[in-house]
């Protein structure tokens, strides 16, 4: 009822009837009664104005929004300073035309006339551009978000959604974190796990995966106490024993460490060798305690022995301490076909190596694929990768400078005529 409707109704009653005490003889007079009515009218008007200015009647918006969960942004008819709506308040946003289509959520921000609501519950569907926004009650414990919603899940309190499922699953015989597939295990975690502190293991069988590839610390049976086993399809492929012995492929033949049928360490001479395990089998690679390196030691001799020290360059398969460039080593010598035109087409770039173990940092150069389109002779193809002869770029740059010099000389001649 509006203040005007209140006043009109009272006047109609006074005009059509003559209540006791309003006849001028006793009780209050009609004039005094009308003053009382005017006071209540004023009070009612002020109450409505206060409620309206504070936003208790709700907000409206003509923002086109599609019904759905997630963040929704509305432009409201009132600014935040003229409204009682604040961040953290749960609201219902109702389509004015069809009130059965609505959204509910929590206000995360209300600045000026921009209202942001994180919607977690919807009814109906569609896209609308006329909304009423009113205060809603906190979401109750119903369905999957209730204590009895999803069986065996531990509940947690979410300020926006009420009670929701946590990541902890407990079926009474075991506990899973981020998983319900716990089998017969007491505790199962799906995903990366960080332990900030000491992890104490009281059983001899510390870690084990009994399916497929296995890492066993402490072994899989009691007889393998204080041992680390690496398994592949149920077979030990690498073993570290408590006495310090190491086995590959389940083989050990002291004084050698072996990998399959290949000897990798000779304890007798303190020499690292790669080769056969029998004396009749010649060593393929040997690093001796003297510091010498021997490669392919065969019955006929040593192909490379004691490389020594110094800078080593490789060019066309020849090892030298300088970059070979003697004319006697070259054939098919011809002028360069590339020059200024090709240089101008190149795209210099900066980049970082994806695998940069020595931390070289930013690099300057070219992309081999780009250069191949312009000067294919400068690019070499390997196993799935391209290589770029950077020295060839320098040579082409010299040719380009020579061409520029010729152009400059020609221009000078034209000017001096």
Short mmCIF file of C-alpha atoms in Angstrom, two decimals:
data_model
loop_
_atom_site.label_atom_id
_atom_site.label_comp_id
_atom_site.label_asym_id
_atom_site.label_seq_id
_atom_site.Cartn_x
_atom_site.Cartn_y
_atom_site.Cartn_z
CA UNK A 1 0.00 0.00 0.00
CA UNK A 2 1.28 3.45 -0.90
CA UNK A 3 0.96 6.48 1.45
CA UNK A 4 -1.64 8.00 -0.89
CA UNK A 5 -3.74 4.83 -0.86
CA UNK A 6 -3.56 4.78 2.95
CA UNK A 7 -4.77 8.40 3.23
CA UNK A 8 -7.53 7.97 0.66
CA UNK A 9 -8.88 4.90 2.39
CA UNK A 10 -9.08 6.61 5.77
CA UNK A 11 -10.83 9.67 4.28
CA UNK A 12 -13.39 7.47 2.56
CA UNK A 13 -14.19 5.85 5.87
CA UNK A 14 -14.56 9.20 7.61
CA UNK A 15 -16.81 10.57 4.84
CA UNK A 16 -19.10 7.54 4.66
CA UNK A 17 -19.38 6.79 8.37
CA UNK A 18 -19.35 8.63 11.64
CA UNK A 19 -17.15 6.69 14.06
CA UNK A 20 -17.90 7.14 17.72
CA UNK A 21 -15.94 9.94 19.26
CA UNK A 22 -15.55 11.89 16.04
CA UNK A 23 -18.79 13.91 16.28
CA UNK A 24 -17.43 16.97 18.02
CA UNK A 25 -19.15 16.12 21.34
CA UNK A 26 -16.62 13.75 22.86
CA UNK A 27 -13.39 11.97 22.02
CA UNK A 28 -10.98 13.24 19.39
CA UNK A 29 -12.17 15.52 16.64
CA UNK A 30 -12.15 14.72 12.96
CA UNK A 31 -9.40 17.30 12.42
CA UNK A 32 -7.16 15.71 15.06
CA UNK A 33 -7.78 12.28 13.56
CA UNK A 34 -6.75 13.58 10.14
CA UNK A 35 -3.55 14.94 11.69
CA UNK A 36 -2.81 11.45 13.02
CA UNK A 37 -3.46 10.03 9.54
CA UNK A 38 -1.11 12.61 8.02
CA UNK A 39 1.60 11.64 10.54
CA UNK A 40 1.32 7.94 9.67
CA UNK A 41 1.32 8.83 5.96
CA UNK A 42 4.57 10.76 6.43
CA UNK A 43 6.08 7.90 8.43
CA UNK A 44 5.07 5.36 5.78
CA UNK A 45 6.51 7.54 3.01
CA UNK A 46 9.83 7.91 4.82
CA UNK A 47 10.02 4.16 5.48
CA UNK A 48 9.43 3.36 1.82
CA UNK A 49 12.01 5.93 0.72
CA UNK A 50 14.62 4.50 3.08
CA UNK A 51 13.95 0.94 1.96
CA UNK A 52 13.98 1.95 -1.68
CA UNK A 53 17.19 3.97 -1.45
CA UNK A 54 18.93 1.16 0.44
CA UNK A 55 18.10 -1.31 -2.30
CA UNK A 56 15.95 -3.61 -0.19
CA UNK A 57 13.46 -3.80 -3.02
CA UNK A 58 16.21 -5.38 -5.14
CA UNK A 59 18.10 -4.42 -8.26
CA UNK A 60 17.27 -4.70 -11.94
CA UNK A 61 19.43 -5.18 -15.00
CA UNK A 62 18.96 -5.22 -18.75
CA UNK A 63 22.27 -6.96 -19.45
CA UNK A 64 21.96 -9.82 -21.95
CA UNK A 65 23.09 -12.94 -20.08
CA UNK A 66 22.80 -16.66 -20.84
CA UNK A 67 21.66 -18.79 -17.92
CA UNK A 68 24.52 -20.97 -16.70
CA UNK A 69 27.03 -21.44 -13.92
CA UNK A 70 30.23 -19.45 -13.55
CA UNK A 71 30.99 -15.72 -13.43
CA UNK A 72 28.21 -13.39 -14.63
CA UNK A 73 28.53 -9.60 -14.93
CA UNK A 74 25.44 -7.37 -14.72
CA UNK A 75 24.99 -3.62 -15.18
CA UNK A 76 22.49 -2.62 -12.50
CA UNK A 77 19.94 0.18 -12.26
CA UNK A 78 21.49 1.42 -9.01
CA UNK A 79 25.06 2.04 -7.97
CA UNK A 80 26.65 0.05 -5.19
CA UNK A 81 26.60 3.11 -2.91
CA UNK A 82 22.80 3.29 -3.22
CA UNK A 83 22.23 -0.39 -2.55
CA UNK A 84 22.42 -2.82 0.34
CA UNK A 85 24.01 -5.48 -1.89
CA UNK A 86 27.63 -6.26 -0.99
CA UNK A 87 30.29 -8.85 -1.84
CA UNK A 88 29.64 -12.18 -0.14
CA UNK A 89 25.85 -11.84 -0.31
CA UNK A 90 23.97 -14.69 -1.98
CA UNK A 91 21.44 -13.49 -4.56
CA UNK A 92 18.88 -14.86 -6.98
CA UNK A 93 18.81 -13.32 -10.47
CA UNK A 94 15.35 -13.86 -11.95
CA UNK A 95 14.20 -13.36 -15.52
CA UNK A 96 11.31 -10.91 -15.19
CA UNK A 97 9.35 -12.35 -18.11
CA UNK A 98 9.60 -16.01 -17.02
CA UNK A 99 10.47 -16.17 -13.30
CA UNK A 100 11.04 -19.93 -13.52
CA UNK A 101 14.28 -19.10 -15.31
CA UNK A 102 16.77 -17.87 -12.75
CA UNK A 103 20.30 -18.16 -11.40
CA UNK A 104 21.69 -18.18 -7.87
CA UNK A 105 25.16 -17.35 -6.67
CA UNK A 106 27.38 -15.21 -4.51
CA UNK A 107 28.37 -11.60 -5.23
CA UNK A 108 32.15 -11.34 -5.59
CA UNK A 109 32.29 -7.68 -6.59
CA UNK A 110 29.93 -4.69 -6.79
CA UNK A 111 31.58 -1.47 -8.00
CA UNK A 112 29.51 1.45 -9.25
CA UNK A 113 26.82 -0.28 -11.36
CA UNK A 114 28.91 -3.36 -12.23
CA UNK A 115 27.76 -6.42 -10.29
CA UNK A 116 29.68 -9.72 -10.60
CA UNK A 117 28.05 -12.94 -9.39
CA UNK A 118 29.57 -16.42 -9.31
CA UNK A 119 26.58 -18.59 -10.24
CA UNK A 120 26.49 -22.09 -8.77
CA UNK A 121 22.85 -23.01 -9.29
CA UNK A 122 20.46 -22.46 -12.20
CA UNK A 123 16.87 -23.19 -13.11
CA UNK A 124 15.69 -23.12 -16.70
CA UNK A 125 17.77 -22.00 -19.65
CA UNK A 126 18.06 -19.36 -22.33
CA UNK A 127 19.47 -15.88 -22.90
CA UNK A 128 17.61 -12.89 -21.47
CA UNK A 129 18.11 -9.15 -21.08
CA UNK A 130 15.68 -8.27 -18.28
CA UNK A 131 16.48 -9.36 -14.73
CA UNK A 132 15.46 -8.78 -11.14
CA UNK A 133 18.17 -9.30 -8.51
CA UNK A 134 17.11 -10.15 -4.97
CA UNK A 135 18.62 -11.60 -1.82
CA UNK A 136 18.57 -15.41 -1.69
CA UNK A 137 18.97 -17.78 1.24
CA UNK A 138 22.18 -19.78 1.68
CA UNK A 139 22.20 -23.00 -0.31
CA UNK A 140 20.97 -25.93 1.75
CA UNK A 141 22.51 -29.39 2.15
CA UNK A 142 20.81 -31.14 -0.73
CA UNK A 143 21.79 -33.56 -3.48
CA UNK A 144 25.47 -34.09 -4.26
CA UNK A 145 26.39 -31.05 -2.16
CA UNK A 146 24.93 -32.47 1.04
CA UNK A 147 26.43 -34.62 3.73
CA UNK A 148 24.54 -37.60 2.35
CA UNK A 149 24.86 -36.62 -1.32
CA UNK A 150 27.83 -38.62 -2.63
CA UNK A 151 28.48 -41.72 -0.61
CA UNK A 152 31.86 -42.12 1.14
CA UNK A 153 33.09 -38.60 0.34
CA UNK A 154 34.21 -36.38 3.22
CA UNK A 155 32.36 -33.05 3.11
CA UNK A 156 33.86 -29.58 3.41
CA UNK A 157 32.24 -26.20 3.95
CA UNK A 158 32.38 -23.85 0.99
CA UNK A 159 31.26 -20.28 1.68
CA UNK A 160 29.67 -20.02 -1.75
CA UNK A 161 28.15 -23.48 -2.12
CA UNK A 162 27.57 -24.64 1.43
CA UNK A 163 28.79 -28.20 2.00
CA UNK A 164 30.50 -29.83 -1.00
CA UNK A 165 32.53 -32.97 -1.66
CA UNK A 166 36.20 -32.81 -0.71
CA UNK A 167 38.98 -34.78 -2.43
CA UNK A 168 39.00 -37.36 0.38
CA UNK A 169 37.20 -40.66 -0.24
CA UNK A 170 36.72 -43.20 2.58
CA UNK A 171 34.91 -46.50 1.90
CA UNK A 172 35.53 -47.89 5.37
CA UNK A 173 38.48 -50.11 4.42
CA UNK A 174 40.77 -47.57 2.77
CA UNK A 175 41.20 -43.88 2.03
CA UNK A 176 41.77 -42.28 -1.37
CA UNK A 177 42.84 -38.73 -2.14
CA UNK A 178 41.60 -37.54 -5.54
CA UNK A 179 40.63 -41.11 -6.43
CA UNK A 180 38.05 -43.77 -5.62
CA UNK A 181 40.15 -46.61 -7.09
CA UNK A 182 41.91 -47.73 -3.91
CA UNK A 183 41.58 -51.52 -4.22
CA UNK A 184 42.76 -53.26 -1.06
CA UNK A 185 45.18 -50.49 -0.13
CA UNK A 186 44.73 -48.47 3.05
CA UNK A 187 45.82 -45.17 1.50
CA UNK A 188 45.96 -44.15 -2.18
CA UNK A 189 46.88 -40.77 -3.67
CA UNK A 190 46.19 -39.88 -7.31
CA UNK A 191 48.48 -37.08 -8.52
CA UNK A 192 51.70 -35.43 -7.42
CA UNK A 193 52.51 -35.65 -3.71
CA UNK A 194 54.77 -33.37 -1.69
CA UNK A 195 56.12 -34.48 1.68
CA UNK A 196 57.59 -31.55 3.62
CA UNK A 197 59.28 -33.48 6.40
CA UNK A 198 60.42 -36.98 7.22
CA UNK A 199 58.48 -39.95 5.86
CA UNK A 200 58.89 -42.86 8.27
CA UNK A 201 58.53 -46.41 6.94
CA UNK A 202 58.35 -49.18 9.57
CA UNK A 203 58.01 -52.20 7.26
CA UNK A 204 60.90 -53.79 5.35
CA UNK A 205 58.88 -53.52 2.14
CA UNK A 206 58.98 -49.77 1.75
CA UNK A 207 57.84 -49.03 -1.80
CA UNK A 208 56.62 -51.50 -4.37
CA UNK A 209 54.48 -51.64 -7.48
CA UNK A 210 53.53 -55.22 -8.18
CA UNK A 211 52.20 -54.52 -11.70
CA UNK A 212 54.45 -53.82 -14.71
CA UNK A 213 57.59 -51.82 -14.00
CA UNK A 214 58.53 -51.96 -10.31
CA UNK A 215 60.76 -49.98 -7.99
CA UNK A 216 61.28 -51.86 -4.74
CA UNK A 217 63.20 -50.27 -1.86
CA UNK A 218 63.85 -52.91 0.72
CA UNK A 219 62.92 -55.60 -1.77
CA UNK A 220 59.65 -57.39 -2.39
CA UNK A 221 60.40 -60.27 0.00
CA UNK A 222 62.09 -60.35 3.40
CA UNK A 223 65.27 -61.93 2.01
CA UNK A 224 65.92 -58.78 -0.03
CA UNK A 225 66.27 -56.60 3.07
CA UNK A 226 68.22 -53.31 2.57
CA UNK A 227 68.21 -53.60 -1.20
CA UNK A 228 66.96 -51.46 -4.07
CA UNK A 229 65.47 -53.32 -7.02
CA UNK A 230 64.35 -51.88 -10.36
CA UNK A 231 61.98 -54.20 -12.20
CA UNK A 232 60.77 -54.37 -15.78
CA UNK A 233 57.69 -56.55 -16.29
CA UNK A 234 58.37 -58.43 -13.09
CA UNK A 235 62.08 -59.12 -13.79
CA UNK A 236 64.87 -57.30 -11.95
CA UNK A 237 66.74 -55.12 -14.46
CA UNK A 238 68.92 -53.19 -11.99
CA UNK A 239 69.86 -54.02 -8.41
CA UNK A 240 71.78 -52.20 -5.67
CA UNK A 241 72.62 -54.52 -2.76
CA UNK A 242 73.32 -53.56 0.85
CA UNK A 243 77.02 -54.48 0.42
CA UNK A 244 77.37 -51.93 -2.40
CA UNK A 245 77.20 -54.41 -5.26
CA UNK A 246 75.43 -53.32 -8.42
CA UNK A 247 73.84 -55.65 -10.95
CA UNK A 248 72.43 -54.99 -14.42
CA UNK A 249 70.07 -57.40 -16.15
CA UNK A 250 70.35 -59.71 -13.14
CA UNK A 251 74.05 -60.41 -13.93
CA UNK A 252 77.10 -59.89 -11.75
CA UNK A 253 80.56 -61.32 -12.47
CA UNK A 254 83.10 -59.84 -10.06
CA UNK A 255 85.40 -58.03 -10.65
CA UNK A 256 83.21 -56.61 -13.40
CA UNK A 257 79.97 -54.67 -13.54
CA UNK A 258 78.03 -55.88 -16.53
CA UNK A 259 75.12 -54.74 -18.61
CA UNK A 260 73.75 -57.79 -20.36
CA UNK A 261 76.76 -59.38 -22.06
CA UNK A 262 78.86 -56.18 -21.99
CA UNK A 263 81.49 -55.47 -19.33
CA UNK A 264 81.39 -51.83 -18.20
CA UNK A 265 83.98 -51.70 -15.38
CA UNK A 266 87.21 -53.62 -14.74
CA UNK A 267 88.16 -53.52 -11.05
CA UNK A 268 91.53 -55.23 -11.59
CA UNK A 269 93.14 -52.35 -13.49
CA UNK A 270 90.76 -49.61 -12.22
CA UNK A 271 89.86 -48.97 -15.84
CA UNK A 272 86.52 -48.14 -17.38
CA UNK A 273 85.97 -50.40 -20.35
CA UNK A 274 83.14 -51.09 -22.73
CA UNK A 275 83.38 -54.43 -24.45
CA UNK A 276 82.87 -58.16 -24.14
CA UNK A 277 83.24 -59.98 -20.81
CA UNK A 278 85.60 -62.65 -22.11
CA UNK A 279 89.37 -61.94 -22.45
CA UNK A 280 89.19 -62.93 -26.10
CA UNK A 281 86.69 -60.12 -26.77
CA UNK A 282 88.40 -56.82 -27.49
CA UNK A 283 87.44 -53.65 -25.64
CA UNK A 284 85.51 -51.08 -27.67
CA UNK A 285 86.19 -48.05 -25.41
CA UNK A 286 88.68 -47.74 -22.55
CA UNK A 287 89.42 -44.85 -20.17
CA UNK A 288 92.61 -45.72 -18.26
CA UNK A 289 93.74 -44.41 -14.87
CA UNK A 290 96.70 -42.78 -16.63
CA UNK A 291 94.22 -40.41 -18.28
CA UNK A 292 94.58 -41.87 -21.75
CA UNK A 293 91.57 -42.66 -23.88
CA UNK A 294 91.54 -45.65 -26.18
CA UNK A 295 88.81 -46.25 -28.70
CA UNK A 296 88.27 -49.54 -30.56
CA UNK A 297 91.18 -51.57 -29.26
CA UNK A 298 91.21 -54.49 -31.71
CA UNK A 299 93.48 -57.39 -32.56
CA UNK A 300 95.05 -55.30 -35.32
CA UNK A 301 95.79 -52.29 -33.10
CA UNK A 302 94.33 -49.06 -31.74
CA UNK A 303 92.47 -46.71 -34.07
CA UNK A 304 92.43 -43.70 -31.68
CA UNK A 305 94.68 -43.62 -28.63
CA UNK A 306 95.43 -40.85 -26.10
CA UNK A 307 93.84 -37.85 -27.72
CA UNK A 308 95.69 -35.49 -25.38
CA UNK A 309 94.64 -31.93 -24.64
CA UNK A 310 93.99 -28.73 -26.56
CA UNK A 311 91.24 -27.30 -28.73
CA UNK A 312 89.85 -29.79 -31.21
CA UNK A 313 88.03 -28.87 -34.41
CA UNK A 314 86.28 -31.25 -36.74
CA UNK A 315 85.84 -30.33 -40.37
CA UNK A 316 85.01 -32.88 -43.06
CA UNK A 317 85.93 -35.67 -40.63
CA UNK A 318 89.48 -34.38 -39.97
CA UNK A 319 90.53 -33.52 -36.39
CA UNK A 320 92.89 -30.55 -35.97
CA UNK A 321 93.60 -27.75 -33.47
CA UNK A 322 92.78 -25.12 -36.13
CA UNK A 323 89.93 -24.80 -38.58
CA UNK A 324 91.24 -26.44 -41.80
CA UNK A 325 91.19 -24.08 -44.80
CA UNK A 326 94.22 -25.03 -46.91
CA UNK A 327 93.54 -25.01 -50.65
CA UNK A 328 95.21 -28.42 -50.90
CA UNK A 329 92.31 -29.87 -48.89
CA UNK A 330 89.63 -28.46 -51.19
CA UNK A 331 88.19 -29.16 -54.63
CA UNK A 332 85.41 -27.82 -56.87
CA UNK A 333 86.19 -24.22 -55.91
CA UNK A 334 83.61 -21.82 -57.44
CA UNK A 335 82.33 -18.26 -56.80
CA UNK A 336 79.39 -17.92 -54.41
CA UNK A 337 76.00 -17.66 -56.09
CA UNK A 338 74.34 -16.06 -53.05
CA UNK A 339 74.72 -12.44 -52.06
CA UNK A 340 72.88 -9.27 -51.03
CA UNK A 341 69.50 -10.43 -52.35
CA UNK A 342 69.52 -13.54 -50.15
CA UNK A 343 70.89 -11.71 -47.10
CA UNK A 344 68.01 -9.22 -47.25
CA UNK A 345 65.52 -12.11 -47.12
CA UNK A 346 66.94 -13.60 -43.91
CA UNK A 347 65.16 -13.11 -40.59
CA UNK A 348 67.59 -12.71 -37.66
CA UNK A 349 66.06 -13.91 -34.37
CA UNK A 350 66.83 -14.38 -30.69
CA UNK A 351 65.99 -17.64 -28.95
CA UNK A 352 66.74 -19.98 -26.05
CA UNK A 353 67.70 -23.65 -26.27
CA UNK A 354 64.97 -25.94 -24.91
CA UNK A 355 67.72 -28.13 -23.43
CA UNK A 356 70.22 -25.66 -21.92
CA UNK A 357 72.10 -27.60 -19.24
CA UNK A 358 75.06 -25.18 -19.24
CA UNK A 359 72.75 -22.14 -19.12
CA UNK A 360 73.93 -20.38 -22.27
CA UNK A 361 71.05 -17.92 -22.06
CA UNK A 362 69.74 -15.90 -24.98
CA UNK A 363 71.06 -16.85 -28.43
CA UNK A 364 71.29 -14.85 -31.66
CA UNK A 365 71.00 -16.44 -35.06
CA UNK A 366 68.66 -17.86 -37.65
CA UNK A 367 66.09 -20.66 -37.98
CA UNK A 368 67.38 -23.42 -40.26
CA UNK A 369 63.96 -23.95 -41.85
CA UNK A 370 63.82 -20.24 -42.83
CA UNK A 371 67.34 -20.28 -44.30
CA UNK A 372 66.57 -23.48 -46.23
CA UNK A 373 63.84 -21.65 -48.16
CA UNK A 374 66.38 -19.01 -49.27
CA UNK A 375 69.78 -20.77 -49.40
CA UNK A 376 69.19 -24.54 -49.20
CA UNK A 377 72.91 -25.32 -49.64
CA UNK A 378 73.60 -23.85 -46.18
CA UNK A 379 71.32 -26.32 -44.38
CA UNK A 380 72.17 -29.93 -43.58
CA UNK A 381 69.53 -32.53 -42.71
CA UNK A 382 70.09 -34.94 -39.83
CA UNK A 383 67.89 -37.47 -38.08
CA UNK A 384 64.73 -35.40 -37.74
CA UNK A 385 66.57 -32.08 -37.31
CA UNK A 386 68.20 -29.43 -39.51
CA UNK A 387 71.67 -27.99 -39.07
CA UNK A 388 72.88 -24.59 -40.27
CA UNK A 389 76.40 -23.81 -41.51
CA UNK A 390 76.86 -20.42 -39.81
CA UNK A 391 80.28 -19.87 -41.43
CA UNK A 392 78.55 -19.97 -44.79
CA UNK A 393 76.37 -17.05 -43.63
CA UNK A 394 79.53 -15.02 -42.96
CA UNK A 395 80.81 -15.82 -46.45
CA UNK A 396 77.54 -14.69 -48.04
CA UNK A 397 77.69 -11.50 -45.94
CA UNK A 398 81.13 -10.74 -47.41
CA UNK A 399 79.67 -11.21 -50.90
CA UNK A 400 76.76 -8.90 -49.98
CA UNK A 401 79.16 -6.20 -48.73
CA UNK A 402 81.10 -6.46 -51.97
CA UNK A 403 77.89 -5.98 -53.95
CA UNK A 404 76.97 -2.97 -51.81
CA UNK A 405 80.44 -1.53 -52.36
CA UNK A 406 80.01 -1.91 -56.10
CA UNK A 407 76.63 -0.15 -55.93
CA UNK A 408 78.13 2.70 -53.89
CA UNK A 409 81.00 3.10 -56.33
CA UNK A 410 78.54 3.17 -59.22
CA UNK A 411 76.46 5.86 -57.51
CA UNK A 412 79.56 7.96 -56.84
CA UNK A 413 80.53 7.75 -60.49
CA UNK A 414 77.05 8.95 -61.49
CA UNK A 415 77.22 11.85 -59.02
CA UNK A 416 80.71 12.95 -60.14
CA UNK A 417 79.77 13.14 -63.80
#
